[in-house]
Coordinates of C-alpha atoms in Angstrom, one line a residue:
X1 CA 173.1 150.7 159.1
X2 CA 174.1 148.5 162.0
X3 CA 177.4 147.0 162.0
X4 CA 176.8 143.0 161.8
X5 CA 176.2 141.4 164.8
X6 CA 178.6 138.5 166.0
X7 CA 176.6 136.3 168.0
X8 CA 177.1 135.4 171.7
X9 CA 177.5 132.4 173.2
X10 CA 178.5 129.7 175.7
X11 CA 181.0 126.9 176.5
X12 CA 179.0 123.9 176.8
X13 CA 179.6 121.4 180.0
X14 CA 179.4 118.5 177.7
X15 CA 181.6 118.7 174.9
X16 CA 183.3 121.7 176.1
X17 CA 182.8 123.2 172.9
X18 CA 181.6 127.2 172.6
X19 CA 178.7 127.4 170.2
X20 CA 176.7 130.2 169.7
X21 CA 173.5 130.8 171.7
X22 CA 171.3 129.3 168.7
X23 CA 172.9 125.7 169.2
X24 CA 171.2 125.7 173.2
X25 CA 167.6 126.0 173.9
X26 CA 165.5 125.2 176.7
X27 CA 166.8 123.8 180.0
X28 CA 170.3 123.0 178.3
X29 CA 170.7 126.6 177.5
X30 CA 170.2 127.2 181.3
X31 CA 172.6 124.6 182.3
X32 CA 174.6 124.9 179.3
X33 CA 174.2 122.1 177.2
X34 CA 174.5 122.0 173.4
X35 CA 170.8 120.6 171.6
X36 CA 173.4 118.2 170.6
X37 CA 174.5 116.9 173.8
X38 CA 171.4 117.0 175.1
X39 CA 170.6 114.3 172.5
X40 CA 173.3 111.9 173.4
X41 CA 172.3 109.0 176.1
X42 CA 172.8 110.0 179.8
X43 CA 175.8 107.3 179.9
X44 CA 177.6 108.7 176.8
X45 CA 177.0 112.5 178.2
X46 CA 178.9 111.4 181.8
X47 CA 182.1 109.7 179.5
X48 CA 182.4 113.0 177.8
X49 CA 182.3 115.2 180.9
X50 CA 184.7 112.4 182.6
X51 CA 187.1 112.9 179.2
X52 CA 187.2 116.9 179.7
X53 CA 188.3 116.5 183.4
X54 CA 191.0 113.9 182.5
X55 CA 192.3 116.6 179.8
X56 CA 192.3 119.2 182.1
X57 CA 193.7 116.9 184.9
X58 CA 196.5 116.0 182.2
X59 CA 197.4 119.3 181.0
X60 CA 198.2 120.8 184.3
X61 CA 201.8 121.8 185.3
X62 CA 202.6 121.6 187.7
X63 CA 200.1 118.0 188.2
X64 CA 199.3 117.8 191.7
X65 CA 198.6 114.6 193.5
X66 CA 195.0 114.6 193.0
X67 CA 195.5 115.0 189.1
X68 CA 197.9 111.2 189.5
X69 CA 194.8 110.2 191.3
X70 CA 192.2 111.2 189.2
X71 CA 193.3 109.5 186.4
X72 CA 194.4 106.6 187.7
X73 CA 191.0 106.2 188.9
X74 CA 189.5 106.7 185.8
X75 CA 191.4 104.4 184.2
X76 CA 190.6 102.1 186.7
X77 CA 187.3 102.3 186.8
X78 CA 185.9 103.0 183.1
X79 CA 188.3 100.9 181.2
X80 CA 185.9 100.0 178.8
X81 CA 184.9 103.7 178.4
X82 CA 186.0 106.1 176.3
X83 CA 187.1 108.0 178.9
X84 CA 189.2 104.8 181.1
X85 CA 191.0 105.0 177.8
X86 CA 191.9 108.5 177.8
X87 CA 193.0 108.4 181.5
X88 CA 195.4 105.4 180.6
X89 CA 197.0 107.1 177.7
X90 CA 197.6 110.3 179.4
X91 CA 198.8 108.0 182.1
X92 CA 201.1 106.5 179.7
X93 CA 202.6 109.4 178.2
X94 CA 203.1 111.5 181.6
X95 CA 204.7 108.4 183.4
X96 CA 208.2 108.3 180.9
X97 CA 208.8 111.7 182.2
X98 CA 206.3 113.5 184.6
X99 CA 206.6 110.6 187.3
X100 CA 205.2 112.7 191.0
X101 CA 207.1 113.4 193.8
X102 CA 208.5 110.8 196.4
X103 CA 208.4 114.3 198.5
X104 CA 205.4 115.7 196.8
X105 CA 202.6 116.9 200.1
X106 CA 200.1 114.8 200.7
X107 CA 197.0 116.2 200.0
X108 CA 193.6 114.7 200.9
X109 CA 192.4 111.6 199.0
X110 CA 190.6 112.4 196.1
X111 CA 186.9 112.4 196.3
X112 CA 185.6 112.8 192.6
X113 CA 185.2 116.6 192.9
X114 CA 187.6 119.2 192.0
X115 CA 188.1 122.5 193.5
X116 CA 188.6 125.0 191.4
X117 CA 191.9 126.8 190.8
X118 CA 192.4 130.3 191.1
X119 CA 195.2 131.5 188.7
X120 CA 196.4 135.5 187.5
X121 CA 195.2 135.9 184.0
X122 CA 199.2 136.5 183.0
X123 CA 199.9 132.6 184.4
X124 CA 196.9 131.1 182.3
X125 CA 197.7 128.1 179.7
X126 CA 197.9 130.0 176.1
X127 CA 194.1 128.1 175.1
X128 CA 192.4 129.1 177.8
X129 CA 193.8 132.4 177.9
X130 CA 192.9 132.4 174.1
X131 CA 189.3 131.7 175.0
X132 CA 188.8 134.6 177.3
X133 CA 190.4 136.9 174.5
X134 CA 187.5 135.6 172.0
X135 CA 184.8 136.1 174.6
X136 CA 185.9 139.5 175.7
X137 CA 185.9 140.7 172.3
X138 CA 182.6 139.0 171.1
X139 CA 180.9 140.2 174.1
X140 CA 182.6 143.6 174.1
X141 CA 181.6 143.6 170.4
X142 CA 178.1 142.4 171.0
X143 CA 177.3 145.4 173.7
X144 CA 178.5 148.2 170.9
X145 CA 175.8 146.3 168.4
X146 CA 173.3 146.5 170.7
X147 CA 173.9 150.0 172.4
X148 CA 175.6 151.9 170.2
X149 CA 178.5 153.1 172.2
X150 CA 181.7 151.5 174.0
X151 CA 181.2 149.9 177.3
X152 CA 182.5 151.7 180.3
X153 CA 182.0 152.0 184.3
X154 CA 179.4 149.5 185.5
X155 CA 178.4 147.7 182.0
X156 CA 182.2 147.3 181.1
X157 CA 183.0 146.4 184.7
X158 CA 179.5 143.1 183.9
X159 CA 181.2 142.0 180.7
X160 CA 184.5 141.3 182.5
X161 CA 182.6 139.7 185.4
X162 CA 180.5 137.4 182.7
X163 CA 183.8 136.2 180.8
X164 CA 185.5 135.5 184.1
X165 CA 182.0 133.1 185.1
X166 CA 182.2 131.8 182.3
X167 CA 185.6 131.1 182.2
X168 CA 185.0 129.4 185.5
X169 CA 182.1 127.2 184.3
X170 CA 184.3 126.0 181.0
X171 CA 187.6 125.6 183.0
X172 CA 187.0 124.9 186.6
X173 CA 189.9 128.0 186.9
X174 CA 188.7 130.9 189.1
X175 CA 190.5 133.7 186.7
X176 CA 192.1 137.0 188.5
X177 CA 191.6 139.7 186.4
X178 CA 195.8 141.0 186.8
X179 CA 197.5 144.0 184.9
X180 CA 197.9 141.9 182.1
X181 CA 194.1 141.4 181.8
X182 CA 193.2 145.2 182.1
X183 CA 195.2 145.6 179.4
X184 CA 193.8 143.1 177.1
X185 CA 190.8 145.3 177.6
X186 CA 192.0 148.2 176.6
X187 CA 193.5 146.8 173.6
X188 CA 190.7 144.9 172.4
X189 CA 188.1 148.2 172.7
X190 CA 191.2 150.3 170.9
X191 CA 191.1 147.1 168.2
X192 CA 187.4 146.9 168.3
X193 CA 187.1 150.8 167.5
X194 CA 189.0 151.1 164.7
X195 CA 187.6 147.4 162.9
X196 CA 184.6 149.9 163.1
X197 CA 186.1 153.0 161.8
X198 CA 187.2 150.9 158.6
X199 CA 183.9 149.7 158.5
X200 CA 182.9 153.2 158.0
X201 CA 181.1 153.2 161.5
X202 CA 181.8 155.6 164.3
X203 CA 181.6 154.1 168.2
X204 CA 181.8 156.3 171.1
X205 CA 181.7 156.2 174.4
X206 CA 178.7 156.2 176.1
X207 CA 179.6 160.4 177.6
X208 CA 180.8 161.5 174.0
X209 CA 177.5 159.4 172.4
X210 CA 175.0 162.2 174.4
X211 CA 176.9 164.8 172.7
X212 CA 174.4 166.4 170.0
X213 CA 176.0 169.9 169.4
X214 CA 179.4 171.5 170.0
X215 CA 180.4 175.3 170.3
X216 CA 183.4 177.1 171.1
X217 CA 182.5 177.0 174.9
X218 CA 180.1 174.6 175.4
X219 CA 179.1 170.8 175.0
X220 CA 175.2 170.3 174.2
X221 CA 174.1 166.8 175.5
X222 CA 170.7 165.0 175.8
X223 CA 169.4 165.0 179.4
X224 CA 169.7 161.6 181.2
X225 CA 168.5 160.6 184.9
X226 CA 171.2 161.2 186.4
X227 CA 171.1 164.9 185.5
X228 CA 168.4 165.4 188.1
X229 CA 170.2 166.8 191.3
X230 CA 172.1 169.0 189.0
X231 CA 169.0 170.9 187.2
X232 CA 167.2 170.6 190.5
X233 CA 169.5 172.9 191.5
X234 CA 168.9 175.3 188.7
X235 CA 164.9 174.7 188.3
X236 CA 164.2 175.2 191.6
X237 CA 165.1 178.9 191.6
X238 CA 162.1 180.6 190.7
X239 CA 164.2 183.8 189.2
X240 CA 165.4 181.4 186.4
X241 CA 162.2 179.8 186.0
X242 CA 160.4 182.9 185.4
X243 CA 158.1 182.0 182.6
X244 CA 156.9 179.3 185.0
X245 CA 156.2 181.5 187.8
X246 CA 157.4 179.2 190.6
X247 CA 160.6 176.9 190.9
X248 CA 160.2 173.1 190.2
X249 CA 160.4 170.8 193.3
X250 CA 162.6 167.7 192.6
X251 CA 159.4 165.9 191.8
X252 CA 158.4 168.5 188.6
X253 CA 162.2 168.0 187.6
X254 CA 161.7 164.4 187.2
X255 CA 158.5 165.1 185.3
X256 CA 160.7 167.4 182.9
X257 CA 163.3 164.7 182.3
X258 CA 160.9 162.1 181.3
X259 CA 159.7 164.6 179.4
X260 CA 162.5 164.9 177.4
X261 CA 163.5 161.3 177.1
X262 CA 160.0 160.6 175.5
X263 CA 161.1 163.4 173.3
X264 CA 164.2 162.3 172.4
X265 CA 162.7 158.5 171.4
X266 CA 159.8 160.1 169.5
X267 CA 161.0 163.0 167.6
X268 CA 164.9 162.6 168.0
X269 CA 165.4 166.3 169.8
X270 CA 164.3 168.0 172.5
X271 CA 165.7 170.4 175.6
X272 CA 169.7 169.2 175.4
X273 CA 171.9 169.9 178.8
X274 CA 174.2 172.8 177.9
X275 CA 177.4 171.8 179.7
X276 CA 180.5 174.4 180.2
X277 CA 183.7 172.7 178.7
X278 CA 185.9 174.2 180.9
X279 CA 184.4 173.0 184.0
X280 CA 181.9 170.2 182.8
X281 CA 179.4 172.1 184.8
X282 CA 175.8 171.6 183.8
X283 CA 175.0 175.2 183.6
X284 CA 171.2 175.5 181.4
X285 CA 169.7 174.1 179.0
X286 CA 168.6 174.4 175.0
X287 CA 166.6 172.9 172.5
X288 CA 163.9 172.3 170.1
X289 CA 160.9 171.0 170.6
X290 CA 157.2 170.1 169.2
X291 CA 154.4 172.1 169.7
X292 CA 151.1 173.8 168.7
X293 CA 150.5 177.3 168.8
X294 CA 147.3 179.1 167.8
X295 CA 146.2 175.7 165.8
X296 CA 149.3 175.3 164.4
X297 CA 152.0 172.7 164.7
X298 CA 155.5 174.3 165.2
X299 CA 158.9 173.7 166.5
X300 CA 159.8 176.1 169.0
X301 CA 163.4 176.8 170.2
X302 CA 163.7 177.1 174.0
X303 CA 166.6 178.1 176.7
X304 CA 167.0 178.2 180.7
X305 CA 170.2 179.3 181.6
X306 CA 171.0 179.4 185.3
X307 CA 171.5 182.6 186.8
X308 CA 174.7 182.4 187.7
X309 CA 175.7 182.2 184.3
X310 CA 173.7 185.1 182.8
X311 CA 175.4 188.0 181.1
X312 CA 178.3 186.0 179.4
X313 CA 176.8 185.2 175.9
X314 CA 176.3 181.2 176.9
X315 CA 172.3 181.2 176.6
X316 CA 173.1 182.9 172.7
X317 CA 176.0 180.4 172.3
X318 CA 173.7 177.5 172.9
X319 CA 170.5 178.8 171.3
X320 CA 172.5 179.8 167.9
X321 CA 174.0 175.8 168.0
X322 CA 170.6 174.5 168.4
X323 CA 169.3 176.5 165.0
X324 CA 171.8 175.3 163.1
X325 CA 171.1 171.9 164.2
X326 CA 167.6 172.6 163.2
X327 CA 168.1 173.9 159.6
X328 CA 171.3 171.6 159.2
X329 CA 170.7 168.2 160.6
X330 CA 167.1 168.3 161.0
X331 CA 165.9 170.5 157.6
X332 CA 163.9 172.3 159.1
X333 CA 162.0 175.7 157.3
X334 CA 160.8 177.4 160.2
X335 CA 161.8 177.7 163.8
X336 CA 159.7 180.0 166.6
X337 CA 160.1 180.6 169.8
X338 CA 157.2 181.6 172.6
X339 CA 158.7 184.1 174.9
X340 CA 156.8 186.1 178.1
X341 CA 156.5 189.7 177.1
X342 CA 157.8 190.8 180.4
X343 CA 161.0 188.3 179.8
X344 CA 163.5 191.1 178.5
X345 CA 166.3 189.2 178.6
X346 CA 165.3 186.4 176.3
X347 CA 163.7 188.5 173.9
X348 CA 167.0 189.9 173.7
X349 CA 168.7 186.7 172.8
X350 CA 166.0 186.1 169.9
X351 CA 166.6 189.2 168.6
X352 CA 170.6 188.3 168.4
X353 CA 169.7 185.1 166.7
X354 CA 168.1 187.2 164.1
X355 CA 164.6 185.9 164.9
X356 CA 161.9 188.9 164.3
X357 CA 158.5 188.5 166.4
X358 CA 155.3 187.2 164.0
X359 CA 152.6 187.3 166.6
X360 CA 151.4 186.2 170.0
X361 CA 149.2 183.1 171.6
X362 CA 148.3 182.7 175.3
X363 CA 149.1 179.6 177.1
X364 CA 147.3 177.6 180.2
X365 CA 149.2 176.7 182.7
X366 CA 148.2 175.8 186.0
X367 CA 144.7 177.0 185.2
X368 CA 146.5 180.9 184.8
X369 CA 146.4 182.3 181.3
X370 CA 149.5 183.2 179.9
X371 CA 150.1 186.1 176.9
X372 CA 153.4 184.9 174.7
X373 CA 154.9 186.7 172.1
X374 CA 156.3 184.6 168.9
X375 CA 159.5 185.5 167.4
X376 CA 160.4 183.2 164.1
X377 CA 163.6 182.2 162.1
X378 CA 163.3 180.9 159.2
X379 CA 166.2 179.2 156.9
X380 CA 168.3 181.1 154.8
X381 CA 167.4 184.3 156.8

């Protein structure tokens, strides 16, 4: 079961309100305008946007010139406005005790654009700094619903660049992303991981989410893309890929991890990376996978170990993890394995795993015929 999904969102330019993506559709949701904004008459729509800037204008500190200056031209000029009105009485209030500068620079006369400030995180006003908080965490949140593990690298690294836009776009403040801000992020994944845990869901990172098995020496992973150079270098030795009769070029190892990743969305297994803990060296690989032998449907077990690895128990390691995975998690009865009757060595490590042979089948590959012998395992045995 999914943990429930908080939905995402934007600020919107109008009322400066954040509402969830369902309250913007169409072109507004592009220039991020509420469905009820969008409603209001084009005049009322300009007062509100003038009655945010005079807020913001207000509630800087220190005010600048062109804050003075942008209010007392909007009170100037939309006095019968809603927003003329705010100006005045932020005027008002600020000119008893916030009176600017005889000495204050001279800056440019204002123009009716603003520039936008850029500001540390640590030196934000506590709202706005409160805004990014509840973005981060939704959106941080929102990526874990979605992927199933906690954001790190390059999608971590597009969440923090999205809050800080939109940040920009609600604020007109160009955000720095300072010590205290990293920090916030680490905090709010640490809080955001244990709101799960008590929910009695488990979120990991997107390394520890591959994980399928664990042994005393070794991590067994699924396979991803960017395991290609590193099984390249162990597929294209023809000595390990013996059964094959030829090593793979980088283009049949490509083939073979697309394989796999079809494998893993259809039937939820397939070959798994066997990765040496001590060095987090892809070193082989193990797993089960579908098949049909002699008009039978079956679920074979199958290893590559690279040979500089041979001769230190790792291939039995890994196999003997992926059989208990297949009678644990996976319930299976029966497990075979199709092995080359010249290939000593793995028959060797089917006999350890207690597997007996049951039979042979030939297989076609590259237009050769192929004898294999079965070995079998099945539960309880």
């Amino acid at each position: 079961m999914a943990k429930k999904k908080k939905q995402q969102g934007h600020y919107c330019r109008i009322c400066g309100e954040y509402k969830a993506n369902e309250q913007f559709s169409g072109k507004g949701h592009a220039r991020h305008i509420c469905k009820e904004c969008q409603s209001l008459p084009e005049d009322v729509k300009a007062d509100m946007v003038r009655c945010n800037e005079v807020e913001r204008a207000a509630f800087k500190y220190p005010m600048t010139r062109q804050n003075w200056e942008l209010l007392e031209r909007y009170a100037s000029k939309y006095k019968d406005k809603e927003s003329g009105r705010f100006a005045q009485d932020m005027l008002d209030m600020k000119r008893g005790n916030d009176v600017p500068d005889e000495d204050m620079e001279e800056e440019a006369p204002f123009d009716g654009t603003c520039e936008d400030e850029t500001v540390p995180f640590a030196e934000l006003e506590d709202d706005i700094r409160y805004q990014m908080e509840k973005l981060l965490a939704d959106n941080i949140n929102e990526f874990m619903v979605h992927k199933n593990y906690i954001p790190e690298g390059k999608e971590l690294k597009a969440i923090n660049e999205w809050v800080i836009k939109e940040t920009r776009d609600a604020f007109f403040i160009n955000v720095i992303p300072d010590a205290t801000y990293n920090s916030l992020v680490v905090e709010t994944i640490d809080r955001l991981v244990k709101e799960w845990e008590e929910d009695g869901f488990e979120i990991k990172t997107y390394s520890a989410s591959l994980v399928v098995m664990e042994t005393e020496r070794l991590l067994i992973r699924r396979i991803t893309p960017k395991d290609l150079d590193a099984l390249l270098a162990i597929m294209g030795k023809p000595e390990v890929m013996y059964a094959w009769e030829h090593g793979f070029t980088k283009k049949d190892v490509r083939k073979w991890i697309n394989r796999q990743l079809t494998r893993y969305r259809k039937d939820g297994f397939g070959y798994f990376a066997v990765i040496l803990k001590e060095s987090g060296k892809l070193i082989g690989q193990a797993g089960l996978m579908k098949s049909t032998i002699n008009g039978n449907e079956a679920i074979e077990l199958g290893y590559i170990l690279d040979n500089a690895y041979w001769h230190y128990g790792y291939c039995t390691e890994a196999a003997r993890a992926c059989l208990e995975y297949a009678f644990g998690e996976l319930a299976l009865e029966t497990v075979c394995c199709s092995i080359r009757p010249e290939n000593v060595a793995s028959i060797r490590v089917a006999e350890r795993l207690g597997m007996t042979p049951c039979g042979s089948h030939t297989v076609i590959y590259n237009e050769k015929e192929m004898p294999h012998l079965i070995y079998e395992l099945k539960t309880g045995n």
